[in-house]
Amino acid sequence: MLKARIHVFLKPEVLDPQGQAITNSLHSLGYHNVKETRLSKYIEILFEDEDEERVRLQTDAICDKLLANPNTEKYSFELEVVNPPCE
Amino acid sequence: MRVSVITFPGSNCDSDAREVFALRGHAVRQIWHKDTDLQDPDLVILPGGFSYGDYLRCGALAKFSPVMKEVIAYAEKGGLLLGICNGFQILTECGLLPGTLLLNKNLQFICQHQYVRVENSETPFTYKIEQGRVLDIPIAHKEGNFYIEAEGLKALLDNDQVVFRYCDRAGNVTAEANPNGSIDNIAGICNKNRNILGMMPHPERAASSHSVSHDGFVLIEAIENYFNAG
């Protein structure tokens, strides 16, 4: 099986108010060297498939069609071979 | 008019939208999101609410509902389509309107009366409303922060697609009057052909005898006037 580990993140020019709130909290905690925080989404998809080329193309399509909004977000992903647990 | 209001799982302003049009004597239909017949409408409404629980992104999953294929075909043929709040989010997610509704700048769900200024009277939804008129139409959302990249904003402005802007009582469009951080105080936009309107404020919440504001009637009357003018 193959697992896609997908990150969907806001484009750099898009304001991230949640990230700003986290930065403020980190400053309150005393981490004054924190300059910026960006919050993103992490999504895992498990494919019952061994064909890396096909799964790569499918994951790209899934991100384009649904997981990321092309107006405001970008994505990146990596594939990992996952062995099913022994019976 | 024949008005079809789409109900998605999680829609919660569909009844209000149906009621305000029914009370004015229009033939109103509730269309379930799995239906594929819009029942020959003169106006389709994508109502407010939390379609699919707002999972992933607001409006992102609703675009895959079976009814949306029909809604898109209807709108592409020039049919009148109004998206309110979550309906606006769905319209941007399915590409019928440009831009994106992001999380409010202050991270809060905002539920309040809101003044908006009518910026374009040349749409079926604002037909013959005096340009610059200020309306009190409530907002209730957490993701209403309209964002569009610079090129897209220029196209919106060049084509007069901004229909409403957040303003103060006197009609001044200021940063203080902007509740959610929307770019250029944008509260509602239409497509180039003017037959699709998306807006964050809820006219259906200001169009009954017991509501505090009655300014939602102004929009409903505008649509009626446009329809009657044929």
XYZ file of C-alpha atoms in Angstrom:
317
model
C 0.000 0.000 0.000
C 1.050 3.587 -0.455
C 0.432 6.473 1.873
C 0.347 10.036 0.567
C 1.427 12.583 3.177
C -0.034 15.857 1.946
C 0.541 19.394 3.165
C -1.897 22.101 2.075
C -0.700 25.565 2.986
C -1.697 29.169 2.357
C 0.263 31.023 -0.305
C 2.836 33.342 1.286
C 0.953 36.485 0.255
C -2.285 35.340 1.936
C -2.864 36.611 5.469
C -2.932 33.845 8.083
C -4.752 35.245 11.144
C -4.522 31.910 12.977
C -0.759 31.908 12.484
C -0.605 35.486 13.784
C -2.569 34.502 16.899
C -0.124 31.639 17.513
C 2.821 34.014 17.087
C 1.285 36.350 19.681
C 0.846 33.453 22.098
C 4.436 32.320 21.564
C 5.608 35.838 22.350
C 3.523 35.710 25.550
C 5.312 32.474 26.414
C 8.620 34.309 26.107
C 9.733 33.110 22.677
C 10.519 36.591 21.452
C 12.669 35.340 18.601
C 9.576 33.901 16.843
C 9.041 36.067 13.785
C 6.188 34.332 11.996
C 3.938 31.278 12.288
C 2.008 29.773 9.388
C -0.687 27.195 10.023
C -1.326 24.541 7.374
C -3.305 21.346 6.888
C -1.800 17.887 6.918
C -3.751 15.112 5.229
C -2.892 11.416 4.892
C -4.452 9.238 2.228
C -3.858 5.494 2.165
C -4.026 3.874 -1.273
C -4.548 0.165 -1.789
C -2.099 0.304 -4.651
C 1.598 -0.321 -5.269
C 1.966 1.727 -8.452
C 3.793 4.888 -7.388
C 3.440 6.625 -10.733
C -0.328 6.172 -10.803
C -0.787 7.151 -7.159
C 1.372 10.242 -7.679
C -0.807 11.364 -10.578
C -3.974 10.617 -8.617
C -2.764 12.518 -5.559
C -1.958 15.520 -7.726
C -5.449 15.385 -9.217
C -7.056 14.984 -5.769
C -5.209 18.054 -4.499
C -6.136 20.101 -7.565
C -9.796 19.062 -7.557
C -10.553 19.119 -3.857
C -7.910 19.369 -1.158
C -6.381 22.730 -2.087
C -8.069 25.921 -3.238
C -5.870 27.193 -6.087
C -6.803 30.824 -5.312
C -5.252 30.821 -1.887
C -3.403 27.562 -1.267
C -0.544 25.414 -2.496
C 0.283 21.837 -1.684
C 3.138 19.385 -1.561
C 3.187 15.677 -0.827
C 5.363 12.621 -0.521
C 4.530 8.963 -0.921
C 5.509 6.304 1.565
C 5.360 2.539 1.100
C 3.298 1.085 3.940
C 3.344 -2.633 4.655
C 0.076 -4.075 5.890
C 0.282 -5.522 9.403
C 1.074 -9.275 9.543
C -1.972 -11.481 9.917
C -41.561 34.113 -9.990
C -40.580 30.515 -9.564
C -37.895 30.328 -6.886
C -35.896 27.152 -6.215
C -33.921 27.035 -2.978
C -31.265 24.327 -2.743
C -30.925 22.462 0.538
C -27.551 20.861 1.254
C -26.887 18.767 4.332
C -26.044 21.501 6.843
C -27.923 24.357 5.142
C -29.806 26.288 7.818
C -31.117 29.420 6.119
C -33.020 27.588 3.394
C -36.370 27.810 5.216
C -35.954 31.548 5.770
C -35.134 32.086 2.108
C -38.181 30.067 1.053
C -40.445 31.844 3.500
C -39.602 35.404 2.510
C -40.257 34.665 -1.158
C -43.371 32.568 -0.442
C -44.865 35.379 1.669
C -44.625 37.646 -1.353
C -46.617 35.209 -3.410
C -43.880 33.470 -5.355
C -43.930 29.772 -6.167
C -41.147 28.416 -3.999
C -39.592 24.965 -4.284
C -37.183 23.205 -1.960
C -34.617 21.285 -3.991
C -32.655 18.594 -2.151
C -28.988 18.487 -3.071
C -29.331 14.990 -4.508
C -32.099 16.090 -6.870
C -31.192 16.839 -10.442
C -34.313 18.751 -11.483
C -34.348 22.453 -10.623
C -38.055 22.626 -11.554
C -37.801 25.333 -14.166
C -36.893 28.244 -11.874
C -36.658 31.981 -12.546
C -34.303 32.292 -9.578
C -32.127 29.730 -7.778
C -30.865 30.423 -4.257
C -27.898 28.734 -2.598
C -28.734 29.503 1.032
C -26.625 30.140 4.103
C -25.567 27.539 6.600
C -22.765 25.048 6.987
C -23.021 22.694 4.032
C -21.213 19.440 4.816
C -20.220 20.873 8.188
C -17.760 23.235 6.471
C -15.385 20.264 6.369
C -12.098 20.851 4.540
C -13.117 24.386 3.445
C -16.454 26.178 3.488
C -18.370 25.239 0.361
C -15.688 22.898 -0.948
C -17.694 19.691 -0.651
C -21.042 21.120 -1.751
C -19.739 21.629 -5.269
C -19.777 17.844 -5.687
C -23.471 17.513 -4.804
C -25.435 16.114 -7.765
C -27.622 19.229 -7.989
C -24.628 21.501 -8.590
C -24.105 20.178 -12.112
C -27.619 21.418 -12.909
C -27.096 24.700 -11.071
C -23.896 25.387 -13.029
C -25.567 24.549 -16.353
C -28.540 26.767 -15.417
C -26.263 29.691 -14.499
C -24.128 29.284 -17.603
C -27.296 29.641 -19.676
C -27.938 32.972 -17.933
C -30.315 31.865 -15.159
C -30.467 34.063 -12.059
C -28.455 32.552 -9.225
C -28.091 34.072 -5.761
C -25.624 32.706 -3.201
C -25.995 33.982 0.345
C -23.197 33.496 2.889
C -22.376 29.774 2.597
C -23.980 30.015 -0.843
C -21.396 32.674 -1.768
C -18.636 30.381 -0.492
C -20.003 27.557 -2.667
C -20.099 29.861 -5.719
C -16.415 30.715 -5.329
C -15.445 27.104 -4.634
C -17.120 25.892 -7.810
C -15.608 28.705 -9.856
C -18.833 30.533 -10.770
C -17.474 33.601 -8.979
C -13.830 34.607 -8.515
C -12.005 34.927 -5.192
C -12.195 33.070 -1.904
C -13.849 33.645 1.474
C -11.164 33.247 4.113
C -11.320 33.120 7.891
C -12.323 36.478 9.405
C -9.311 38.594 10.253
C -10.250 38.688 13.942
C -10.786 34.879 13.990
C -14.292 35.340 15.377
C -17.728 34.321 14.258
C -19.414 37.666 13.652
C -23.190 37.952 13.992
C -24.380 41.539 13.793
C -26.290 44.166 11.872
C -24.155 45.475 9.077
C -24.391 48.443 6.755
C -23.534 47.778 3.147
C -23.467 50.203 0.252
C -24.993 49.327 -3.094
C -22.167 49.829 -5.588
C -23.803 48.608 -8.764
C -27.466 49.073 -9.680
C -27.045 47.443 -13.057
C -27.664 43.905 -11.866
C -30.928 41.929 -11.696
C -30.491 41.764 -7.910
C -30.084 45.511 -7.381
C -32.246 46.647 -10.273
C -33.142 50.342 -9.957
C -31.810 50.630 -6.411
C -30.132 53.985 -6.121
C -26.376 53.551 -6.394
C -24.737 54.418 -3.076
C -27.824 53.517 -1.064
C -26.961 52.155 2.363
C -28.746 49.013 3.534
C -28.766 47.352 6.946
C -28.428 43.650 6.214
C -27.181 41.322 8.958
C -24.079 39.186 8.659
C -23.367 35.906 10.462
C -20.181 34.146 9.471
C -16.688 33.118 10.463
C -15.311 32.822 6.922
C -16.354 35.994 5.134
C -13.016 37.633 4.555
C -13.084 38.083 0.786
C -9.703 37.593 -0.815
C -8.626 37.845 -4.411
C -5.165 38.376 -5.849
C -4.330 41.822 -7.319
C -5.016 40.888 -10.930
C -8.414 39.420 -10.065
C -9.337 42.487 -8.025
C -8.463 44.732 -10.942
C -10.716 42.666 -13.214
C -13.574 42.898 -10.673
C -13.218 46.669 -10.510
C -12.739 47.136 -14.260
C -15.912 45.156 -14.946
C -17.978 46.763 -12.160
C -18.518 43.411 -10.494
C -18.468 44.707 -6.917
C -22.136 44.934 -5.908
C -21.890 45.632 -2.145
C -19.228 47.092 0.125
C -19.195 47.186 3.923
C -19.675 50.734 5.117
C -20.791 52.820 8.071
C -24.285 54.207 8.564
C -23.497 57.222 6.426
C -22.180 55.088 3.600
C -18.483 55.707 4.169
C -16.388 52.724 3.141
C -13.724 52.693 5.846
C -11.407 50.202 7.521
C -13.440 50.601 10.732
C -16.620 49.617 8.903
C -14.998 46.463 7.529
C -16.086 43.665 9.875
C -13.984 40.780 8.612
C -10.926 42.045 6.755
C -12.359 41.681 3.250
C -10.177 43.184 0.555
C -11.529 46.586 -0.545
C -14.474 46.143 1.920
C -16.119 43.768 -0.578
C -19.350 42.217 0.730
C -20.827 40.946 -2.531
C -19.841 40.460 -6.157
C -21.469 39.363 -9.385
C -20.123 37.619 -12.452
C -19.392 39.480 -15.675
C -22.806 38.578 -17.091
C -24.548 39.918 -13.957
C -26.765 36.844 -13.528
C -24.862 35.397 -10.548
C -24.584 37.261 -7.231
C -22.688 36.122 -4.150
C -23.034 38.093 -0.919
C -22.102 37.498 2.709
C -24.975 39.540 4.268
C -28.324 37.788 4.739
C -31.206 39.679 3.067
C -33.608 36.906 4.096
C -32.954 37.853 7.735
C -34.114 41.395 7.109
C -37.299 40.723 5.176
C -40.080 39.883 7.579
C -42.507 41.969 9.593
C -40.786 41.010 12.867
C -37.166 41.571 11.811
C -35.347 44.649 13.109
C -34.245 45.715 9.648
C -36.503 45.484 6.629
C -33.816 46.313 4.103
C -33.801 42.775 2.717
C -37.098 43.710 1.086
C -35.223 46.245 -1.023
C -33.300 43.452 -2.724
C -36.321 41.207 -3.094
C -38.290 44.057 -4.651
C -35.392 44.789 -6.985
C -35.415 41.182 -8.205
C -39.190 41.328 -8.610
C -38.962 44.606 -10.544
C -36.294 43.155 -12.811
C -38.413 40.068 -13.393
C -41.577 42.073 -14.084
C -39.723 44.396 -16.444
C -39.083 41.242 -18.482
